[in-house]
Structures are given as C-alpha cells and as structure tokens.
mmCIF file of C-alpha atoms in Angstrom:
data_model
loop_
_atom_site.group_PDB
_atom_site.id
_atom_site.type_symbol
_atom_site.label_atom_id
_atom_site.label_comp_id
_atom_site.label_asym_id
_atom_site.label_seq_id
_atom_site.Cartn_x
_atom_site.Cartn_y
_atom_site.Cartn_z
ATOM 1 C CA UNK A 28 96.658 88.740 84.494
ATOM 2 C CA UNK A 29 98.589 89.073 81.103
ATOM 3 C CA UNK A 30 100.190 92.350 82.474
ATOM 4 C CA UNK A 31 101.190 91.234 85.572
ATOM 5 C CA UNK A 32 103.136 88.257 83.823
ATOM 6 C CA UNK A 33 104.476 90.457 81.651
ATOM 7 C CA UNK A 34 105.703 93.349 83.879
ATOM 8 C CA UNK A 35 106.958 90.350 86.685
ATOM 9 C CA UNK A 36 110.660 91.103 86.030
ATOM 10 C CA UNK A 37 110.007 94.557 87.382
ATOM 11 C CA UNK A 38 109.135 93.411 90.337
ATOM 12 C CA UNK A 39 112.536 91.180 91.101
ATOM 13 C CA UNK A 40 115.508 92.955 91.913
ATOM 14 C CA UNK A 41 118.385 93.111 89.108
ATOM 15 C CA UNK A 42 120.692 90.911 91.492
ATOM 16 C CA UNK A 43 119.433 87.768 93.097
ATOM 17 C CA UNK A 44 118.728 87.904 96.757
ATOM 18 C CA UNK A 45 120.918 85.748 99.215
ATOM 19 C CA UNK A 46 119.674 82.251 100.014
ATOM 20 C CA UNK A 47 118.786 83.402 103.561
ATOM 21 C CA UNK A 48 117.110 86.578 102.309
ATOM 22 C CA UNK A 49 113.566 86.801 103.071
ATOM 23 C CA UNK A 50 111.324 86.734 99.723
ATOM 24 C CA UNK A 51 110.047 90.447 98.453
ATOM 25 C CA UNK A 52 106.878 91.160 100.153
ATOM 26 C CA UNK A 53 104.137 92.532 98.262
ATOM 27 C CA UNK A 54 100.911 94.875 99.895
ATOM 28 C CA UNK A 55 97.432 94.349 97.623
ATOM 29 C CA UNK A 56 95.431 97.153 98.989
ATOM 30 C CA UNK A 57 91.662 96.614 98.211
ATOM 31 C CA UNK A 58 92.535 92.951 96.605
ATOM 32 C CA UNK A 59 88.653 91.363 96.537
ATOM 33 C CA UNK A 60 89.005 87.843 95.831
ATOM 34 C CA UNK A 61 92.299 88.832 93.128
ATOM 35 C CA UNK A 62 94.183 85.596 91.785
ATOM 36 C CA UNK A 63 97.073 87.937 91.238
ATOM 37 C CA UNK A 64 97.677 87.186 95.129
ATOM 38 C CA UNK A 65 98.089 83.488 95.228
ATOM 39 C CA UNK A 66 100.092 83.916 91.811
ATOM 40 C CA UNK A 67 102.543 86.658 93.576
ATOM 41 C CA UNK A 68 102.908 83.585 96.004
ATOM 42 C CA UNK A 69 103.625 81.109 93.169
ATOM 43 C CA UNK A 70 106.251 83.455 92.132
ATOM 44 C CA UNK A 71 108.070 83.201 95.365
ATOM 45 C CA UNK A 72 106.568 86.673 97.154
ATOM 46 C CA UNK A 73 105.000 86.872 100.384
ATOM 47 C CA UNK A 74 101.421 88.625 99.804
ATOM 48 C CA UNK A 75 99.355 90.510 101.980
ATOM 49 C CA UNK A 76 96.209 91.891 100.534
ATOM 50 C CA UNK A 77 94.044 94.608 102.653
ATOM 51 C CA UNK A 78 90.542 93.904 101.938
ATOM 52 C CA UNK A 79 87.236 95.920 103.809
ATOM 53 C CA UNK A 80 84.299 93.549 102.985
ATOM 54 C CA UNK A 81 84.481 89.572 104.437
ATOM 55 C CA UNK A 82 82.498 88.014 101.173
ATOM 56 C CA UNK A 83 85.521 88.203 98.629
ATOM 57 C CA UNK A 84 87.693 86.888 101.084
ATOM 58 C CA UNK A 85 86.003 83.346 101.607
ATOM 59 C CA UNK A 86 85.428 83.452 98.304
ATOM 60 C CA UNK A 87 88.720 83.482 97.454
ATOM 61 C CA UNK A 88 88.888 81.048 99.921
ATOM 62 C CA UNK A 89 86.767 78.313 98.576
ATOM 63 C CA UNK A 90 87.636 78.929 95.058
ATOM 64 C CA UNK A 91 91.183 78.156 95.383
ATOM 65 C CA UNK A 92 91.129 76.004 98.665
ATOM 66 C CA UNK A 93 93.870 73.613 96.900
ATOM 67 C CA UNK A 94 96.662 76.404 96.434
ATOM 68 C CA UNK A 95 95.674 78.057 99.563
ATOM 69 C CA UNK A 96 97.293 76.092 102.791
ATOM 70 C CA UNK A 97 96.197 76.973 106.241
ATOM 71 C CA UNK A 98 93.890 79.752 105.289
ATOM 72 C CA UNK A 99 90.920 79.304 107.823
ATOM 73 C CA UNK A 100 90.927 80.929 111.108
ATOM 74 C CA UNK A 101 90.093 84.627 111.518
ATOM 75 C CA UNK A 102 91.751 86.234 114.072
ATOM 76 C CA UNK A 103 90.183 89.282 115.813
ATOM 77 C CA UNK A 104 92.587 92.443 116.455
ATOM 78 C CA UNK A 105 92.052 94.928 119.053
ATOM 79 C CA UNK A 106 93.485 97.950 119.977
ATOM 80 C CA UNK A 107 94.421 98.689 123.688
ATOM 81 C CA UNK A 108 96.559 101.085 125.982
ATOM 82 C CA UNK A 109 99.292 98.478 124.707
ATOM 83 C CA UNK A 110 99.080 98.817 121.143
ATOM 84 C CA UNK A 111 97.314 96.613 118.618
ATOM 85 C CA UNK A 112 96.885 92.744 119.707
ATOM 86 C CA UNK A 113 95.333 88.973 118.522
ATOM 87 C CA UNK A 114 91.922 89.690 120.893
ATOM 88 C CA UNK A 115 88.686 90.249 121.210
ATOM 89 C CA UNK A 116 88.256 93.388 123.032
ATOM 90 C CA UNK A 117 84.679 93.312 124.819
ATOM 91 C CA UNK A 118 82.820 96.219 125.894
ATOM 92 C CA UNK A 119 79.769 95.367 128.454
ATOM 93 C CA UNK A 120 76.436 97.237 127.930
ATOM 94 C CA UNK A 121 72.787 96.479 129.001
ATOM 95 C CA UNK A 122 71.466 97.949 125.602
ATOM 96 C CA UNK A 123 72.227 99.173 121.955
ATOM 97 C CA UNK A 124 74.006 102.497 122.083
ATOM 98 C CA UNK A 125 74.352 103.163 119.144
ATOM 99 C CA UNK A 126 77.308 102.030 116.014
ATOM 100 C CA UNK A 127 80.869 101.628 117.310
ATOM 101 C CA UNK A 128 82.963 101.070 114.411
ATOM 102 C CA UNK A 129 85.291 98.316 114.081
ATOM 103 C CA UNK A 130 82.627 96.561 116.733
ATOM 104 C CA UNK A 131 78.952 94.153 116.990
ATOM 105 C CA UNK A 132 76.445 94.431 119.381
ATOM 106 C CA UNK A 133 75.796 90.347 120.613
ATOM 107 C CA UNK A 134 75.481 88.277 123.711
ATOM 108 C CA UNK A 135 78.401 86.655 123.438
ATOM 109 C CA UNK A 136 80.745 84.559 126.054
ATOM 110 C CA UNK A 137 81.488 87.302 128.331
ATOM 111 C CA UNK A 138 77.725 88.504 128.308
ATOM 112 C CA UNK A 139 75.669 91.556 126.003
ATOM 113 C CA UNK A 140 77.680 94.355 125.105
ATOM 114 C CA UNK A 141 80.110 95.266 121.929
ATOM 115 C CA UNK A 142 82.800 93.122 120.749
ATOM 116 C CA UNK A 143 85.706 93.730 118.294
ATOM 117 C CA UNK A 144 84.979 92.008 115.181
ATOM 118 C CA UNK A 145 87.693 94.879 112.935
ATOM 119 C CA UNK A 146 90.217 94.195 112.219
ATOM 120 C CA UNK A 147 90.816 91.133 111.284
ATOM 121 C CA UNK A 148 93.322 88.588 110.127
ATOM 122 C CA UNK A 149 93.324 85.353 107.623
ATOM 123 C CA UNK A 150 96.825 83.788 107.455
ATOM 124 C CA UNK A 151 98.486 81.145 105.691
ATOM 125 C CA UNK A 152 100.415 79.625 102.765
ATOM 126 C CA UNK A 153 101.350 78.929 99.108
ATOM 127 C CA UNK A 154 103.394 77.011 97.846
ATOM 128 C CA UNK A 155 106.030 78.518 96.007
ATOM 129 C CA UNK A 156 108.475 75.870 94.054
ATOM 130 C CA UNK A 157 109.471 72.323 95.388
ATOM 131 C CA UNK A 158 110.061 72.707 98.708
ATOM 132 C CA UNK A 159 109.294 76.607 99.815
ATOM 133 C CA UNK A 160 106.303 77.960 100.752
ATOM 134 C CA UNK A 161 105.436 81.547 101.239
ATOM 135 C CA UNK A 162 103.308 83.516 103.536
ATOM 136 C CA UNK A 163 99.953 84.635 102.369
ATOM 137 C CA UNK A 164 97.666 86.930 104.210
ATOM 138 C CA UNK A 165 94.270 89.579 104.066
ATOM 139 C CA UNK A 166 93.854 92.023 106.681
ATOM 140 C CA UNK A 167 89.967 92.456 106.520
ATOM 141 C CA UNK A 168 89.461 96.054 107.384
ATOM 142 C CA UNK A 169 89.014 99.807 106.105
ATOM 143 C CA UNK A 170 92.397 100.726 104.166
ATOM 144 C CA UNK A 171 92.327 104.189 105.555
ATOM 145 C CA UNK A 172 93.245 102.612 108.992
ATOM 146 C CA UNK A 173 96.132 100.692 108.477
ATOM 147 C CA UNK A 174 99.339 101.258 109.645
ATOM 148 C CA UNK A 175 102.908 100.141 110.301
ATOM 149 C CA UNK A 176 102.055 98.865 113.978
ATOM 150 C CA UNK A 177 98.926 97.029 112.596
ATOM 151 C CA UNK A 178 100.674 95.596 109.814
ATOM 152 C CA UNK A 179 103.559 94.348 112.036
ATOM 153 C CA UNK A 180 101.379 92.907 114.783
ATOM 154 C CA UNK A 181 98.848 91.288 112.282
ATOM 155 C CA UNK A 182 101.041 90.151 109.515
ATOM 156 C CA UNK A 183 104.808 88.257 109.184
ATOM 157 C CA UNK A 184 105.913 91.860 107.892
ATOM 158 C CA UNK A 185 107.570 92.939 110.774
ATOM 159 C CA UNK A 186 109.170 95.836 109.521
ATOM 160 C CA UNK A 187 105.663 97.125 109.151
ATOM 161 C CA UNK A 188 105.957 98.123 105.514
ATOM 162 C CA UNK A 189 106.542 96.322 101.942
ATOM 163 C CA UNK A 190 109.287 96.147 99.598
ATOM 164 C CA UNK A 191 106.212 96.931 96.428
ATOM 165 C CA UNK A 192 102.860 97.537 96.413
ATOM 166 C CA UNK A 193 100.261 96.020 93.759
ATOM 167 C CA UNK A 194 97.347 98.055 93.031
ATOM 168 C CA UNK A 195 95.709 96.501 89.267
ATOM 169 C CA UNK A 196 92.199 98.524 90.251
ATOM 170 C CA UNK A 197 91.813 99.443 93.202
ATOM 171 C CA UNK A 198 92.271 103.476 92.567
ATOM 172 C CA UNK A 199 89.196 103.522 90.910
ATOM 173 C CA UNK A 200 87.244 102.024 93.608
ATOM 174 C CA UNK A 201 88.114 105.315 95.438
ATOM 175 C CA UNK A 202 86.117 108.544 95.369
ATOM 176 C CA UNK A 203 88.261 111.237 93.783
ATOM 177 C CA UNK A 204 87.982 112.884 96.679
ATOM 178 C CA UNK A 205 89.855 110.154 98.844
ATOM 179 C CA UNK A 206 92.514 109.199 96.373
ATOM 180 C CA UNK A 207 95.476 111.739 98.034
ATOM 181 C CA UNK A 208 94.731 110.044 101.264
ATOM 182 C CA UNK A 209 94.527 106.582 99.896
ATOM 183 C CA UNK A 210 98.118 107.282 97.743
ATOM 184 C CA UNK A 211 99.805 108.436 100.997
ATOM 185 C CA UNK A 212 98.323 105.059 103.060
#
C-alpha cells in the first residue's frame, strides 16, 4: 500500500525505543486477507488483525505461507465463570435447539451437543530484520465482541490494548448505523 509506506514514519515514535522495549503493536480490525499485516511485521511491529469470516484468513495463509512462520493451528476460546480461556467449551444436547452464537451443533468427542467454535485464534511469526522476528496474529470473530480480557488471553498483548490501530477500509464495511459503536471498540 503506497500510503501506508508513505505515512510509516507516523507510526514510529520520534525517539527510538530501548533495545529491550517491546516493538509497537498494531490492532487491524476487519483485516480480510490485508498484506499491510505481514508488512507491519516486516517493519518490526507486532500485528494483530480481528477478522469475522475464516475464508480470508487461510487465504492469507496460503498466499504468503513463506513470510508467515508458525501460522497453522486454530485455537478455540471459550468463555467461562473464570474468564476467557484456550478451550472448547461443550454443551450436551440430544437435539438441535436452535442457533447459539459463537457455537456448532456436531457429534463430536465428548458426544452431540454445541461446541465453541468463536472465538478463535491463529498465531505466529514474521520475520522482521536479520535475526528478530515479530508476533503475528487474527482473532477470527465479530469485532463488536472484543475486548481487553479477550485480547490479553488470546493474543501476546497483554496489556489488552495497542499502541495504534490500522483501519485502510474497514469503516466502510460498517453500516452507518454501527460506525459509533465500532469507533468506540
């Protein structure tokens, strides 16, 4: 993206970070299959793009399998009377009942019922320079649900928010309606 390379010193901050610093981390809400992310990478940020629909996401996947390292698994989250955590929560039933979001309706290992399938997590890296290599990761899952505790629990960012946010097109995506809601996500 010619704008994004030429806006990039915006994004730095005016004094170089310590050597120990952590990179800048960078949220892509609604990022598709962007190569903005892995380029954000290249550029020494850690990325994590928020994406609703799986199909982009292996796209992305396939189409730049040689920048992307360790960028298979997809890990399940579920949310409990603890919190948000790495499982897959499993609710038993004997027949459909109807759509529970975030969930499928399968015979699975621990029998027929509903089982989280939303959120979800892809992790891994890019390189970023000789040596370094930076974190990398898509939360597949509605944008309207995320929040610090999510982000913290699914993602390196353990502060639970980001130092900048990238949005090239995303707003438009968004029914007029929704946009106040999706500005203060």
């Amino acid at each position: 993206n010619p704008l994004l390379e030429k806006h990039m010193h915006l994004l730095r901050p005016a004094t170089p970070p310590k050597a120990d610093a952590p990179t800048l981390s960078v949220l892509v809400p609604l990022c598709g299959k962007s190569i903005d992310m892995p380029f954000l990478c290249e550029q020494g940020f850690r990325v994590v793009g928020v994406e609703g629909v799986l199909r982009p996401i292996l796209e992305l996947r396939a189409e730049h399998r040689q920048r992307l390292k360790g960028f298979k698994a997809r890990n399940v989250l579920s949310h409990g009377a603890d919190g948000w955590a790495e499982t897959v929560d499993f609710q038993p039933a004997e027949a459909f009942q109807g759509r529970r979001p975030g969930y499928v309706f399968t015979t699975g290992d621990r029998g027929l019922g509903y089982y989280a399938d939303s959120p979800a997590v892809f992790r891994g890296t890019v390189r970023a320079g000789n040596r370094t290599t930076v974190p990398f990761e898509i939360l597949q899952g509605d944008m309207f649900q995320v929040t610090p505790e999510l982000i913290r629990v699914a993602t390196y960012e353990e502060r639970g928010q980001f130092d900048a946010i990238y949005d090239r097109s995303s707003l438009v995506a968004i029914p007029p309606s929704a946009r106040e809601e999706y500005a203060a996500t």
